[in-house]
GROMACS .gro file of C-alpha atoms in nm:
model
  185
    1ASN     CA    1   5.649   9.533  13.253
    2SER     CA    2   5.818   9.707  13.569
    3LYS     CA    3   5.638   9.548  13.793
    4ARG     CA    4   5.625   9.178  13.811
    5ASN     CA    5   5.573   8.924  14.056
    6LYS     CA    6   5.799   8.659  14.231
    7GLU     CA    7   5.718   8.393  14.020
    8VAL     CA    8   5.900   8.123  13.846
    9ILE     CA    9   5.663   7.995  13.542
   10ALA     CA   10   5.699   7.649  13.362
   11VAL     CA   11   5.466   7.579  13.045
   12GLY     CA   12   5.378   7.232  12.930
   13GLN     CA   13   5.155   6.895  12.908
   14LEU     CA   14   5.156   6.758  13.215
   15ASN     CA   15   5.092   6.438  13.078
   16ARG     CA   16   5.444   6.467  12.926
   17TYR     CA   17   5.573   6.558  13.256
   18HIS     CA   18   5.889   6.306  13.247
   19LEU     CA   19   5.959   6.504  12.885
   20LYS     CA   20   5.913   6.834  13.045
   21GLY     CA   21   6.108   6.770  13.350
   22PHE     CA   22   5.840   6.887  13.594
   23ASP     CA   23   5.886   6.593  13.836
   24ASN     CA   24   6.279   6.718  13.867
   25LEU     CA   25   6.132   7.058  13.878
   26LEU     CA   26   5.889   6.975  14.191
   27GLU     CA   27   6.222   6.860  14.369
   28ILE     CA   28   6.409   7.216  14.243
   29ALA     CA   29   6.127   7.415  14.393
   30LYS     CA   30   6.155   7.230  14.673
   31GLU     CA   31   6.487   7.368  14.757
   32ILE     CA   32   6.440   7.686  14.644
   33GLU     CA   33   6.116   7.694  14.907
   34LYS     CA   34   6.352   7.673  15.201
   35LYS     CA   35   6.605   8.002  15.051
   36HIS     CA   36   6.327   8.195  14.933
   37PRO     CA   37   5.987   8.120  15.044
   38ASP     CA   38   5.863   8.406  14.936
   39TRP     CA   39   5.898   8.333  14.559
   40VAL     CA   40   5.619   8.076  14.389
   41PHE     CA   41   5.689   7.840  14.077
   42LYS     CA   42   5.342   7.819  13.870
   43ILE     CA   43   5.317   7.510  13.635
   44VAL     CA   44   5.089   7.595  13.376
   45GLY     CA   45   4.958   7.291  13.103
   46GLY     CA   46   4.669   7.074  13.079
   47GLY     CA   47   4.652   6.693  13.148
   48ASP     CA   48   4.488   6.534  13.398
   49THR     CA   49   4.720   6.208  13.470
   50GLY     CA   50   5.012   6.372  13.484
   51ARG     CA   51   4.844   6.626  13.721
   52LYS     CA   52   4.776   6.367  13.987
   53VAL     CA   53   5.140   6.236  13.971
   54LEU     CA   54   5.256   6.591  14.035
   55GLU     CA   55   4.995   6.676  14.309
   56ASP     CA   56   5.097   6.321  14.525
   57LYS     CA   57   5.490   6.457  14.457
   58VAL     CA   58   5.393   6.763  14.597
   59GLN     CA   59   5.226   6.628  14.922
   60GLU     CA   60   5.517   6.376  14.958
   61LEU     CA   61   5.772   6.639  14.925
   62GLN     CA   62   5.551   6.878  15.116
   63ILE     CA   63   5.615   7.153  14.891
   64ARG     CA   64   5.386   7.520  14.948
   65ASN     CA   65   5.573   7.702  14.657
   66VAL     CA   66   5.399   7.527  14.377
   67LYS     CA   67   5.059   7.619  14.180
   68PHE     CA   68   4.927   7.396  13.902
   69MET     CA   69   4.729   7.654  13.705
   70GLY     CA   70   4.566   7.408  13.451
   71PHE     CA   71   4.557   7.459  13.081
   72ARG     CA   72   4.536   7.856  13.024
   73THR     CA   73   4.499   8.066  12.681
   74ASP     CA   74   4.638   8.348  12.874
   75ILE     CA   75   4.993   8.241  12.887
   76ARG     CA   76   5.170   8.579  12.742
   77GLU     CA   77   4.979   8.790  13.012
   78ILE     CA   78   5.104   8.490  13.253
   79LEU     CA   79   5.471   8.531  13.132
   80ASN     CA   80   5.463   8.890  13.137
   81ASN     CA   81   5.360   8.941  13.479
   82ALA     CA   82   5.623   8.688  13.606
   83GLU     CA   83   5.984   8.740  13.673
   84ILE     CA   84   6.126   8.396  13.556
   85TYR     CA   85   6.059   8.155  13.309
   86VAL     CA   86   6.196   7.821  13.342
   87LEU     CA   87   6.262   7.528  13.112
   88SER     CA   88   6.338   7.197  13.298
   89SER     CA   89   6.293   6.995  12.960
   90ARG     CA   90   6.479   6.649  12.928
   91THR     CA   91   6.445   6.715  12.531
   92GLU     CA   92   6.295   6.958  12.307
   93GLY     CA   93   6.226   7.043  11.942
   94LEU     CA   94   6.205   7.412  11.885
   95PRO     CA   95   6.104   7.484  12.244
   96MET     CA   96   5.781   7.788  12.144
   97THR     CA   97   5.728   7.846  12.514
   98LEU     CA   98   6.095   7.966  12.567
   99LEU     CA   99   6.038   8.190  12.250
  100GLU     CA  100   5.681   8.295  12.415
  101ALA     CA  101   5.870   8.351  12.709
  102CYS     CA  102   6.154   8.566  12.564
  103SER     CA  103   5.877   8.764  12.378
  104GLN     CA  104   5.742   8.836  12.710
  105GLY     CA  105   6.084   8.972  12.847
  106ALA     CA  106   6.059   8.717  13.116
  107ALA     CA  107   6.435   8.631  13.267
  108CYS     CA  108   6.515   8.262  13.090
  109ILE     CA  109   6.653   7.987  13.275
  110ALA     CA  110   6.664   7.648  13.074
  111PHE     CA  111   6.845   7.303  13.092
  112ASP     CA  112   7.066   7.316  12.795
  113CYS     CA  113   6.894   6.988  12.660
  114ILE     CA  114   6.902   6.821  12.337
  115SER     CA  115   6.805   7.096  12.052
  116GLY     CA  116   6.682   7.417  12.124
  117PRO     CA  117   6.789   7.639  12.432
  118SER     CA  118   7.119   7.676  12.339
  119ASP     CA  119   6.979   7.782  11.968
  120ILE     CA  120   6.762   8.092  12.170
  121ILE     CA  121   6.953   8.175  12.471
  122GLU     CA  122   7.323   8.332  12.461
  123HIS     CA  123   7.450   8.236  12.827
  124ARG     CA  124   7.419   8.529  13.063
  125GLU     CA  125   7.322   8.778  12.754
  126ASN     CA  126   6.966   8.683  12.706
  127GLY     CA  127   6.910   8.417  12.971
  128LEU     CA  128   7.064   8.134  13.170
  129LEU     CA  129   7.186   7.765  13.035
  130ILE     CA  130   7.228   7.513  13.302
  131SER     CA  131   7.442   7.209  13.210
  132ASN     CA  132   7.139   6.967  13.106
  133GLN     CA  133   6.958   6.810  13.373
  134ASN     CA  134   7.179   6.922  13.639
  135ASN     CA  135   6.949   6.999  13.930
  136GLN     CA  136   7.204   7.121  14.199
  137GLU     CA  137   7.329   7.391  13.862
  138MET     CA  138   6.962   7.489  13.821
  139ILE     CA  139   6.850   7.572  14.183
  140GLU     CA  140   7.220   7.787  14.196
  141GLY     CA  141   7.112   7.969  13.876
  142LEU     CA  142   6.743   8.078  14.005
  143CYS     CA  143   6.897   8.141  14.340
  144GLU     CA  144   7.104   8.358  14.140
  145LEU     CA  145   6.837   8.545  13.922
  146MET     CA  146   6.598   8.582  14.274
  147GLU     CA  147   6.900   8.737  14.438
  148ASN     CA  148   7.034   8.938  14.183
  149SER     CA  149   6.778   9.199  14.050
  150GLU     CA  150   7.053   9.330  13.803
  151LEU     CA  151   7.120   9.035  13.621
  152ARG     CA  152   6.772   8.959  13.619
  153LYS     CA  153   6.648   9.290  13.462
  154LYS     CA  154   6.955   9.251  13.238
  155LEU     CA  155   6.803   8.922  13.102
  156GLN     CA  156   6.470   9.061  13.094
  157ASN     CA  157   6.559   9.380  12.853
  158ASN     CA  158   6.770   9.152  12.626
  159ALA     CA  159   6.521   8.852  12.599
  160PRO     CA  160   6.328   8.999  12.352
  161ASN     CA  161   6.600   8.993  12.115
  162ALA     CA  162   6.667   8.633  12.099
  163ILE     CA  163   6.308   8.582  11.911
  164GLU     CA  164   6.473   8.833  11.601
  165LYS     CA  165   6.642   8.542  11.411
  166TYR     CA  166   6.297   8.344  11.412
  167SER     CA  167   6.109   8.657  11.294
  168LEU     CA  168   5.901   8.600  11.000
  169GLU     CA  169   6.102   8.883  10.812
  170ASN     CA  170   6.460   8.673  10.934
  171VAL     CA  171   6.298   8.354  10.841
  172GLY     CA  172   6.183   8.441  10.472
  173LYS     CA  173   6.536   8.593  10.422
  174LYS     CA  174   6.683   8.277  10.452
  175TRP     CA  175   6.455   8.123  10.272
  176ASP     CA  176   6.468   8.345  10.007
  177LYS     CA  177   6.857   8.309  10.012
  178LEU     CA  178   6.845   7.888  10.012
  179LEU     CA  179   6.624   7.899   9.691
  180LYS     CA  180   6.831   8.152   9.507
  181GLU     CA  181   7.117   7.947   9.582
  182LEU     CA  182   6.925   7.600   9.476
  183ILE     CA  183   6.816   7.794   9.151
  184GLU     CA  184   7.164   7.947   9.113
  185SER     CA  185   7.374   7.625   9.136
   0.00000   0.00000   0.00000
């Protein structure tokens, strides 16, 4: 998509906001707002209890650049229309939303949290990896993506390749190889 919006998308269950790092993300958004007030953070996901906690924090921090989108079924479209996807999690398994964001060619930036992001992102090739829970570094990374359209385009163009190794065909080949080795050993 050549005409993407100045949006940073985060996706996750809002009741798991601590795990997903959405509380930190609001602090980060506040700092970004000072430098780039024309960019919007959109947090996609259901969860009434978590949403209330986060909305209270938005009030407290007096942030204007955050929108809660609620539960959505059109996540692909949202990612396809946005410039940046952010993964602010404190911990992850295999972050499916990160894979989805890559497949939709968003420029991805993620905390290098336990398991997941570093398997998918090759730093400065198909995304940005940020020292885990280092908010200052995340702010700098987001600002760099917002200010440097060349880097943003490069990451967007390379992002879909990041999910190659998770394709059914490749995973199937790995299973075949593994099973073959087991049978032959």
